[in-house]
PDB file of C-alpha atoms in Angstrom:
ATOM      1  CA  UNK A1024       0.000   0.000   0.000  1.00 49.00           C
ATOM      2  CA  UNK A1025       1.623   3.125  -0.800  1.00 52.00           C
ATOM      3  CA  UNK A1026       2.068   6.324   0.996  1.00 50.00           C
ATOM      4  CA  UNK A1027       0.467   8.315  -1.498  1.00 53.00           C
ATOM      5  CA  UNK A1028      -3.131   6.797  -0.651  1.00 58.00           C
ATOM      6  CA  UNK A1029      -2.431   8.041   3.682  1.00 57.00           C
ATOM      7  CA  UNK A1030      -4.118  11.347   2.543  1.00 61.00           C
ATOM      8  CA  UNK A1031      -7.234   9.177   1.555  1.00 86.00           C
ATOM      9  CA  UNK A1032      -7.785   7.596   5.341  1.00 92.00           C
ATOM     10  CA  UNK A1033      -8.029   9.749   7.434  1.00 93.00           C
ATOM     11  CA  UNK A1034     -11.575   9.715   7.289  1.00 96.00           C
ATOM     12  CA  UNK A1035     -11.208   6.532   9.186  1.00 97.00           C
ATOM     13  CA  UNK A1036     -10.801   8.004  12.312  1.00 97.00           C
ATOM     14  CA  UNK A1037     -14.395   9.614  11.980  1.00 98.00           C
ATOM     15  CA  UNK A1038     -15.539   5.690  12.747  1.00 98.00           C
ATOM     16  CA  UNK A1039     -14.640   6.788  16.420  1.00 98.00           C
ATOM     17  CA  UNK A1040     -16.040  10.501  16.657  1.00 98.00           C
ATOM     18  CA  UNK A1041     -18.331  11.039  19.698  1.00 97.00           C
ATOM     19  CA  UNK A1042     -20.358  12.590  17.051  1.00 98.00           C
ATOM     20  CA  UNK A1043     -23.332   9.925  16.333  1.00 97.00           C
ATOM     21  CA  UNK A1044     -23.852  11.570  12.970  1.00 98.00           C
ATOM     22  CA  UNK A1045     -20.244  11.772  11.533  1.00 98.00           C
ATOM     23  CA  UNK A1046     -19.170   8.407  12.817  1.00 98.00           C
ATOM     24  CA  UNK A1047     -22.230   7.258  11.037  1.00 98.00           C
ATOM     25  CA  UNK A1048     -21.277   8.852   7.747  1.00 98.00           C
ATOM     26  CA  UNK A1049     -17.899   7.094   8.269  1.00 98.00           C
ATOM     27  CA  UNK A1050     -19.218   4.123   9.095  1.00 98.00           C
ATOM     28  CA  UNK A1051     -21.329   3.377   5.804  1.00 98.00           C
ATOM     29  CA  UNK A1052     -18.439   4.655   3.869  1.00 97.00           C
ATOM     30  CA  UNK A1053     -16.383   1.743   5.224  1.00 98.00           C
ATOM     31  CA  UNK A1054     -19.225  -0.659   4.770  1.00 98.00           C
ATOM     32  CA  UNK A1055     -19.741   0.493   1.404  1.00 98.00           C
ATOM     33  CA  UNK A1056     -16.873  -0.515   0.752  1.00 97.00           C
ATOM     34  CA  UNK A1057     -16.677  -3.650   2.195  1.00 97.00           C
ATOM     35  CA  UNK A1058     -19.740  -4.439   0.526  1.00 97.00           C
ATOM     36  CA  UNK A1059     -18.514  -3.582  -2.820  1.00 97.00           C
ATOM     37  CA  UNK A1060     -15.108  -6.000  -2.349  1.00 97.00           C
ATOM     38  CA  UNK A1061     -17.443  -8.715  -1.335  1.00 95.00           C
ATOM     39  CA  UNK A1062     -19.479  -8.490  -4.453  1.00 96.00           C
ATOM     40  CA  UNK A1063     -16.169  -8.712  -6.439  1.00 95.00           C
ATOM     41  CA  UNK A1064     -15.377 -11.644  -4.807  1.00 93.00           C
ATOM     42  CA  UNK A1065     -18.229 -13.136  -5.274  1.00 90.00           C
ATOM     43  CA  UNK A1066     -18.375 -12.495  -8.748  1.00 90.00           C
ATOM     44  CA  UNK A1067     -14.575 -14.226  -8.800  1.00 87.00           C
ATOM     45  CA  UNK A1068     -15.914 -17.259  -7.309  1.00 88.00           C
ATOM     46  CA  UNK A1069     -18.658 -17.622 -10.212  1.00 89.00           C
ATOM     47  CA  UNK A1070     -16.422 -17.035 -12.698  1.00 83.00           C
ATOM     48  CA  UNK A1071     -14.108 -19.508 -10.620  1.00 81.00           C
ATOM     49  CA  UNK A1072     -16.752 -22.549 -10.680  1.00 83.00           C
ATOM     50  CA  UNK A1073     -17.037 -22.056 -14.552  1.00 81.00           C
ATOM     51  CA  UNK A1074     -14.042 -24.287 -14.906  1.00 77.00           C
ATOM     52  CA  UNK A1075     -13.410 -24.650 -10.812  1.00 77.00           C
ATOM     53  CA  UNK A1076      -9.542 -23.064 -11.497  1.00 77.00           C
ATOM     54  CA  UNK A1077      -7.744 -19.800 -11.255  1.00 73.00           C
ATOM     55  CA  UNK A1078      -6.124 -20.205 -14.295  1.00 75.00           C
ATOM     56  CA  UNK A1079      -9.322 -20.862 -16.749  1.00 72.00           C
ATOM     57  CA  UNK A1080      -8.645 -21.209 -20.173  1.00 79.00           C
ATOM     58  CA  UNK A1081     -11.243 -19.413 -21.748  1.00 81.00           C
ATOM     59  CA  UNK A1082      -9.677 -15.881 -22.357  1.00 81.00           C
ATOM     60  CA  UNK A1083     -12.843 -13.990 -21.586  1.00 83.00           C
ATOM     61  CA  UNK A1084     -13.079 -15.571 -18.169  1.00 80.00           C
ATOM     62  CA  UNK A1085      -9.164 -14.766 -17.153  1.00 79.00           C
ATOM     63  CA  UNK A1086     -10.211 -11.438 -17.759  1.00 87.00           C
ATOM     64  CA  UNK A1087     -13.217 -11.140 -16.371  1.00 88.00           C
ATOM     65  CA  UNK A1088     -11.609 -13.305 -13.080  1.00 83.00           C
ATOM     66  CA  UNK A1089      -8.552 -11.021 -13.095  1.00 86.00           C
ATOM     67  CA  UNK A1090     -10.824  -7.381 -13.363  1.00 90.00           C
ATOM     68  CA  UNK A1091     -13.469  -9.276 -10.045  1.00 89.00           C
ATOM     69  CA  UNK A1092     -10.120  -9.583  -8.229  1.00 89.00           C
ATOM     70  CA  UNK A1093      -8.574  -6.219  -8.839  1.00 93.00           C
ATOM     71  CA  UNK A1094     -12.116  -5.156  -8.174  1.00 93.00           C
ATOM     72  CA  UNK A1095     -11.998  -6.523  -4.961  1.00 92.00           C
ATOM     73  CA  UNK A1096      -8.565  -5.562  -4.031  1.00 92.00           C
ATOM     74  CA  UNK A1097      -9.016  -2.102  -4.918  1.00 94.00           C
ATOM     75  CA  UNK A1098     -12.122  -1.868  -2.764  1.00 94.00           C
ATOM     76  CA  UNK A1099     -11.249  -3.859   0.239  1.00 93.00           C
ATOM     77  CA  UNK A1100      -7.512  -1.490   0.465  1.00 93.00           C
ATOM     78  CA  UNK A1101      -9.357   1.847   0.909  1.00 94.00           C
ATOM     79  CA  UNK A1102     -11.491   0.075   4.073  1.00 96.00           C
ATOM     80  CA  UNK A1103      -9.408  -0.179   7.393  1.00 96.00           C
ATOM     81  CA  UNK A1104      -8.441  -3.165   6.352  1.00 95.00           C
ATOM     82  CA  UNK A1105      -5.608  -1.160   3.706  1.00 94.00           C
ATOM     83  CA  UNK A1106      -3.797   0.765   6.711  1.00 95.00           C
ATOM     84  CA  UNK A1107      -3.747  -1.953   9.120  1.00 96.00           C
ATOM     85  CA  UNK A1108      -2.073  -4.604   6.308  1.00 94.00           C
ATOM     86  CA  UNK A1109       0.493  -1.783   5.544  1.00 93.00           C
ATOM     87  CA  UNK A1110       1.401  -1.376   8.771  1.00 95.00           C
ATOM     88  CA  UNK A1111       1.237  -5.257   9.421  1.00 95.00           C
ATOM     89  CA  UNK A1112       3.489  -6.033   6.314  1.00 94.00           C
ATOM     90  CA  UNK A1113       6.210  -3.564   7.538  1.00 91.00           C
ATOM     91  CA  UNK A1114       9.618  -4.467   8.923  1.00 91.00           C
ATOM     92  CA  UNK A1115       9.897  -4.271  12.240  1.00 89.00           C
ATOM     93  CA  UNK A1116      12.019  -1.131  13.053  1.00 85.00           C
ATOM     94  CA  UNK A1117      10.913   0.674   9.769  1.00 89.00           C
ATOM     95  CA  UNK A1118      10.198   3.969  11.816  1.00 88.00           C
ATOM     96  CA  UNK A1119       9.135   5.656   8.847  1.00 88.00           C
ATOM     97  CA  UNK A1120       6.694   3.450   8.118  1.00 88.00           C
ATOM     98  CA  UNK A1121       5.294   2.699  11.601  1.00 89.00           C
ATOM     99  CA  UNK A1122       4.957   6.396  12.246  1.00 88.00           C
ATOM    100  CA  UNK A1123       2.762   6.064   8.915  1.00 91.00           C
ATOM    101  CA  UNK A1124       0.268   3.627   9.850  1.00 94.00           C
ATOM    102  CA  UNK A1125       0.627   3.057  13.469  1.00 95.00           C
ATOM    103  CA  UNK A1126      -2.030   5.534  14.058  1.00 96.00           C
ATOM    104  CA  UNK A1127      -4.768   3.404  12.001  1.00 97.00           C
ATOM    105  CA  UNK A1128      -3.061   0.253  13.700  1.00 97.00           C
ATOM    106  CA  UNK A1129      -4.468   1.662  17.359  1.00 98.00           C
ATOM    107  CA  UNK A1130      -7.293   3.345  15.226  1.00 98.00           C
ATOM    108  CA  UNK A1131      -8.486  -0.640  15.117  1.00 98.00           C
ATOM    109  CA  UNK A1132      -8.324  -1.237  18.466  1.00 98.00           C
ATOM    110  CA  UNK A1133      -9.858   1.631  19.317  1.00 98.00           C
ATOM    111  CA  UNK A1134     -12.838   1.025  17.764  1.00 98.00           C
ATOM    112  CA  UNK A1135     -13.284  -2.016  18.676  1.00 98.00           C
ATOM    113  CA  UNK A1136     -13.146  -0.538  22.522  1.00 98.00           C
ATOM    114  CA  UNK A1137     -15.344   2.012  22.106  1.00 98.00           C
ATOM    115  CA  UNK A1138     -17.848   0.942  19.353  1.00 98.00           C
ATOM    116  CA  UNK A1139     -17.940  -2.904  19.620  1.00 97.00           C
ATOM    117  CA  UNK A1140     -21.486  -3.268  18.184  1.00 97.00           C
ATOM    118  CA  UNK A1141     -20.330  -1.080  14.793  1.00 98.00           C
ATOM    119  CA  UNK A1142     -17.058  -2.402  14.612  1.00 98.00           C
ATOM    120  CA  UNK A1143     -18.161  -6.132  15.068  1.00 96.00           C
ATOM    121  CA  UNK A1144     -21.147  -5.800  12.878  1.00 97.00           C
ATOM    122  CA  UNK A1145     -21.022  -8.516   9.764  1.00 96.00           C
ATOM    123  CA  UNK A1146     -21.487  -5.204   7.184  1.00 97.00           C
ATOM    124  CA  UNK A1147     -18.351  -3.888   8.633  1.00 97.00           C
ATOM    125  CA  UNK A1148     -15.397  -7.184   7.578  1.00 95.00           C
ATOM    126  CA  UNK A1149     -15.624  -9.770   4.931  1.00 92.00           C
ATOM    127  CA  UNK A1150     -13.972 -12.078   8.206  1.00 91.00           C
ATOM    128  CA  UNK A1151     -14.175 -12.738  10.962  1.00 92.00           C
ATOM    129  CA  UNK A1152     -12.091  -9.314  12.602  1.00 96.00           C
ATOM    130  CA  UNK A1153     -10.318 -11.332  15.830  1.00 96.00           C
ATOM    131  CA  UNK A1154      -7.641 -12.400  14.040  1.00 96.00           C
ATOM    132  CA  UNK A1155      -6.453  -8.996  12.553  1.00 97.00           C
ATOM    133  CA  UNK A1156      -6.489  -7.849  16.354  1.00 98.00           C
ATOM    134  CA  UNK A1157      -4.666 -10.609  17.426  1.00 97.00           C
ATOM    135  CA  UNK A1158      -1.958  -9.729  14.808  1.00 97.00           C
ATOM    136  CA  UNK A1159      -1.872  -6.214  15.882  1.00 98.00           C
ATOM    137  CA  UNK A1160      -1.375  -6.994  19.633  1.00 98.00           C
ATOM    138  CA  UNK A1161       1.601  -9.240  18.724  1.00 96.00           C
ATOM    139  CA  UNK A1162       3.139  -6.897  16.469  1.00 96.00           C
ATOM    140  CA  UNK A1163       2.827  -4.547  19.158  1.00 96.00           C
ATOM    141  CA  UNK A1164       4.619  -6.753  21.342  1.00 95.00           C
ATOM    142  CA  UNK A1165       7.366  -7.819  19.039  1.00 94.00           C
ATOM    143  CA  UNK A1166       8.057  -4.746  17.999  1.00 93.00           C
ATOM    144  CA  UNK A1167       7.663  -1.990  20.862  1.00 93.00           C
ATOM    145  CA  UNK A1168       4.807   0.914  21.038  1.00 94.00           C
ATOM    146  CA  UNK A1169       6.160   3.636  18.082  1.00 91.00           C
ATOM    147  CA  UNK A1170       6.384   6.999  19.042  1.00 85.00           C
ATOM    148  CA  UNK A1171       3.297   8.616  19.670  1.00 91.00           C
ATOM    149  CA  UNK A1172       0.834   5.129  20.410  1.00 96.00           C
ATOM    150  CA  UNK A1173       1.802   4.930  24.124  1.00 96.00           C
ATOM    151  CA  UNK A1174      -0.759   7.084  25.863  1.00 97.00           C
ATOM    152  CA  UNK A1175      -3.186   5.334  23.593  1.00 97.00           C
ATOM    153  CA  UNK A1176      -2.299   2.302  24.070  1.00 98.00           C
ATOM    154  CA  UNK A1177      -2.013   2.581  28.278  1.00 98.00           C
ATOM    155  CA  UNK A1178      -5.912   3.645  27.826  1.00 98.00           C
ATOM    156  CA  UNK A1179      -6.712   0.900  25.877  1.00 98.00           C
ATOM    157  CA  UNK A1180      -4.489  -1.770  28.450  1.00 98.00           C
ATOM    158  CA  UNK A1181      -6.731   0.157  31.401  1.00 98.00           C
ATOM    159  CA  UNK A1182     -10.047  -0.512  29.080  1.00 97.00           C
ATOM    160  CA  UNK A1183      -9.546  -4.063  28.655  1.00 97.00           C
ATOM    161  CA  UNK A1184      -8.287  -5.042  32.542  1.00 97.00           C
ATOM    162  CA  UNK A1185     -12.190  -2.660  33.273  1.00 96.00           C
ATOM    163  CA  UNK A1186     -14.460  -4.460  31.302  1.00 96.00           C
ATOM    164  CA  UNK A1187     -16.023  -7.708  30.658  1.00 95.00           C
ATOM    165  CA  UNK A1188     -13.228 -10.190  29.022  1.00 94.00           C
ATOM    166  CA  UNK A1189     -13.843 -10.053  25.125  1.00 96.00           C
ATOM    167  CA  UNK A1190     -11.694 -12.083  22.288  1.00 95.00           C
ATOM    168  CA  UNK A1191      -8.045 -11.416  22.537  1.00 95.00           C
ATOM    169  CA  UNK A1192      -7.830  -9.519  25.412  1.00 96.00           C
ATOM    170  CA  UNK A1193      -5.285 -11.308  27.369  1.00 94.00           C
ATOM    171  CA  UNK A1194      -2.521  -9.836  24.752  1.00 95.00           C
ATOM    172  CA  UNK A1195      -3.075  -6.224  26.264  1.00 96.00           C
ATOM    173  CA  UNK A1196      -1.185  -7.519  29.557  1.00 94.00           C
ATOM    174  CA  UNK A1197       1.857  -8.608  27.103  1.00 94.00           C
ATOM    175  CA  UNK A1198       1.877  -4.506  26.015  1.00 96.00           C
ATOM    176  CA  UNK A1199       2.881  -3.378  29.450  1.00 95.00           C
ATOM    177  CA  UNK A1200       6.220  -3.946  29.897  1.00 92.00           C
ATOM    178  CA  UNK A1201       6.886  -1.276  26.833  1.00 94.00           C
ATOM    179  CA  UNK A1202       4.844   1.770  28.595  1.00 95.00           C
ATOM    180  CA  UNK A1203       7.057   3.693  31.354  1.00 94.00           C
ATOM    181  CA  UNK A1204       7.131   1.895  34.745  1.00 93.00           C
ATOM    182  CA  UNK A1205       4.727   4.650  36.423  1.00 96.00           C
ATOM    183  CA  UNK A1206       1.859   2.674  33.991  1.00 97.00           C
ATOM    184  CA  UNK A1207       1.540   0.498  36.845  1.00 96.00           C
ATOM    185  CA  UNK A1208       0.404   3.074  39.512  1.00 96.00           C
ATOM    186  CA  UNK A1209      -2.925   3.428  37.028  1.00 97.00           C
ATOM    187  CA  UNK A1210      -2.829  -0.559  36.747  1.00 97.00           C
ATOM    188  CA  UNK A1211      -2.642  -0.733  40.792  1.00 96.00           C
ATOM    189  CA  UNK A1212      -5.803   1.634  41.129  1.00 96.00           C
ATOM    190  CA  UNK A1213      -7.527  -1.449  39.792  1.00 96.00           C
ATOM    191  CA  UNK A1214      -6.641  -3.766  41.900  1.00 93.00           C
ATOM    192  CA  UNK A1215      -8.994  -2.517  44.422  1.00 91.00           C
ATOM    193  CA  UNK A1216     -12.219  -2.050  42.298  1.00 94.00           C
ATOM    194  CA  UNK A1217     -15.293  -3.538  43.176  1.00 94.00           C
ATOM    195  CA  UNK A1218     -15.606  -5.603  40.374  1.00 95.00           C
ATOM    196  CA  UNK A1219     -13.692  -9.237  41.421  1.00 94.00           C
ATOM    197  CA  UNK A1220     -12.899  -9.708  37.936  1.00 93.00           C
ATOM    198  CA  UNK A1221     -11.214  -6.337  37.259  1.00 96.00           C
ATOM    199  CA  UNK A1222      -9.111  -6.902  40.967  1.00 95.00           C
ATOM    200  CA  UNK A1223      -8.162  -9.942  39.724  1.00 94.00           C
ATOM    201  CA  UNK A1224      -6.672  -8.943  35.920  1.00 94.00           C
ATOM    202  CA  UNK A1225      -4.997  -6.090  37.881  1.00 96.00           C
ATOM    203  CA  UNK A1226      -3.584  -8.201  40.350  1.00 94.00           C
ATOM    204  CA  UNK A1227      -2.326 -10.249  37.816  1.00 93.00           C
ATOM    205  CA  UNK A1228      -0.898  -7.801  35.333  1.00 94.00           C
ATOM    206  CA  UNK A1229       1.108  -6.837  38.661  1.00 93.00           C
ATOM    207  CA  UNK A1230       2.386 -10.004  39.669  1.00 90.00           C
ATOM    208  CA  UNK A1231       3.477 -10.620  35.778  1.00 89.00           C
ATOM    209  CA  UNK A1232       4.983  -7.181  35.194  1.00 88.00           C
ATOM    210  CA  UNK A1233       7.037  -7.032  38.904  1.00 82.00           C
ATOM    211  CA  UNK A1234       8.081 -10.353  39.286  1.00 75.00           C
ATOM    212  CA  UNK A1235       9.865 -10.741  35.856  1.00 71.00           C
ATOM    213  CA  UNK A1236       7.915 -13.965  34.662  1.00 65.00           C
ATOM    214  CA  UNK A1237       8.184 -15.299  31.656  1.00 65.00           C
ATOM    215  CA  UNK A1238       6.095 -14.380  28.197  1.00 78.00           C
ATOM    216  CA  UNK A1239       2.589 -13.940  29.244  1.00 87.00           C
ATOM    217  CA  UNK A1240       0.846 -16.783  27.392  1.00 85.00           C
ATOM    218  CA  UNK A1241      -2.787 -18.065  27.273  1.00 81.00           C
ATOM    219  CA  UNK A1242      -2.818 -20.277  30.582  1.00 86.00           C
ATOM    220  CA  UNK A1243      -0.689 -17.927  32.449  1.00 86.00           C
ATOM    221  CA  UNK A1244      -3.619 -16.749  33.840  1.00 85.00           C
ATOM    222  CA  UNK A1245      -5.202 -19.589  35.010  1.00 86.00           C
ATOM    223  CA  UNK A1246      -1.974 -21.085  36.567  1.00 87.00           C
ATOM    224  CA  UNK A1247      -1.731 -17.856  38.475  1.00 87.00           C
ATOM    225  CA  UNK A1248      -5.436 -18.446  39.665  1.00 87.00           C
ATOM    226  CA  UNK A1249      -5.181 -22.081  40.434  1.00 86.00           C
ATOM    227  CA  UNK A1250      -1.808 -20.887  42.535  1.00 84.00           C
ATOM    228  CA  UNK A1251      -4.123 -18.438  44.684  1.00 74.00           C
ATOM    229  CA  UNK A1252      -3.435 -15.371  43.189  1.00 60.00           C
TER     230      UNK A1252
END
């Protein structure tokens, strides 16, 4: 994706004004769009069963195939979807390119926070949209926080330890170690919420961060339970 189309997207970060009427607007833009890829690729996939290969040998139908997929393509890279692979595909340490499209990368996650009904709504991805947070939390982990995510980033660790547990959410604890050791005064103010749950997370990110224990992984969690944390 090249930098010539950033101009285009920043209308993306309308999906998560506070005003109902402009992240609406920005909404159906991105759905639109999403809408429009699908149809390509579902036109692909006729053309596809004509002679059930990508490489048909009627001539018509390679170029019919080959104008569905750039149809797609073009459609699905100007959704959210464009940004976030750009900033996925980049080499790690490429601070020219992070500082690019890190902003969309926490632009995801964001909206997912904030606006989980829009963001997860089947109009809004062609898949399923776990996995492409999953990828950005580990990228995030593998490669630090670029310049300019951390404050983010810390809000969106503090969202995830507050609410109830949704898909992925374990990664955030992973993020902590690359936000400034005072992070886990605001991690500690958890710890004694009224919520259980919330104590708990907080209690745990603690115990992970101070004691120096290994990767965080999926069952870390429930080792540190069944140990009486």
């Amino acid at each position: 994706m090249s930098a010539e189309l950033h101009g285009d997207c920043f209308w993306m970060f309308d999906l998560v004004a506070t005003d109902q009427a402009v992240r609406r607007r920005a909404l159906a833009r991105h759905q639109a769009l999403v809408a429009a890829a699908s149809e390509a690729l579902d036109r692909w996939n006729a053309l596809w069963a004509v002679e059930r290969t990508a490489a048909p040998t009627q001539p018509h139908l390679v170029a019919e195939m080959d104008q569905a997929s750039a149809d797609r393509f073009w459609h699905q890279k100007r959704t959210i979807k464009g940004p976030i692979r750009a900033f996925l595909d980049s080499a790690l340490g490429d601070d020219v390119t992070e500082a690019l499209w890190a902003p969309f990368a926490v632009l995801y996650l964001r909206w997912e926070a904030d606006y989980p009904t829009e963001w997860g709504a089947p109009e809004s991805w062609m898949w399923s949209p776990w996995g492409t947070k999953e990828a950005l939390l580990r990228r995030f982990e593998r490669g630090g926080l670029p310049e300019g995510t951390r404050p983010q980033i810390a809000e969106l660790i503090l969202s995830a330890l507050g609410r109830p547990y949704r898909c992925k959410d374990w990664m955030y604890a992973r993020l902590v170690r690359h936000l400034d050791p005072s992070f886990l005064d605001r991690v500690a103010a958890l710890a004694s919420a009224d919520d259980p749950f919330v104590r708990l997370r907080a209690q745990f990110v603690l115990h992970a961060t101070e004691s120096g224990k290994p990767r965080i992984t999926r069952t870390s969690w429930q080792r540190w339970l069944s140990a009486g944390g």
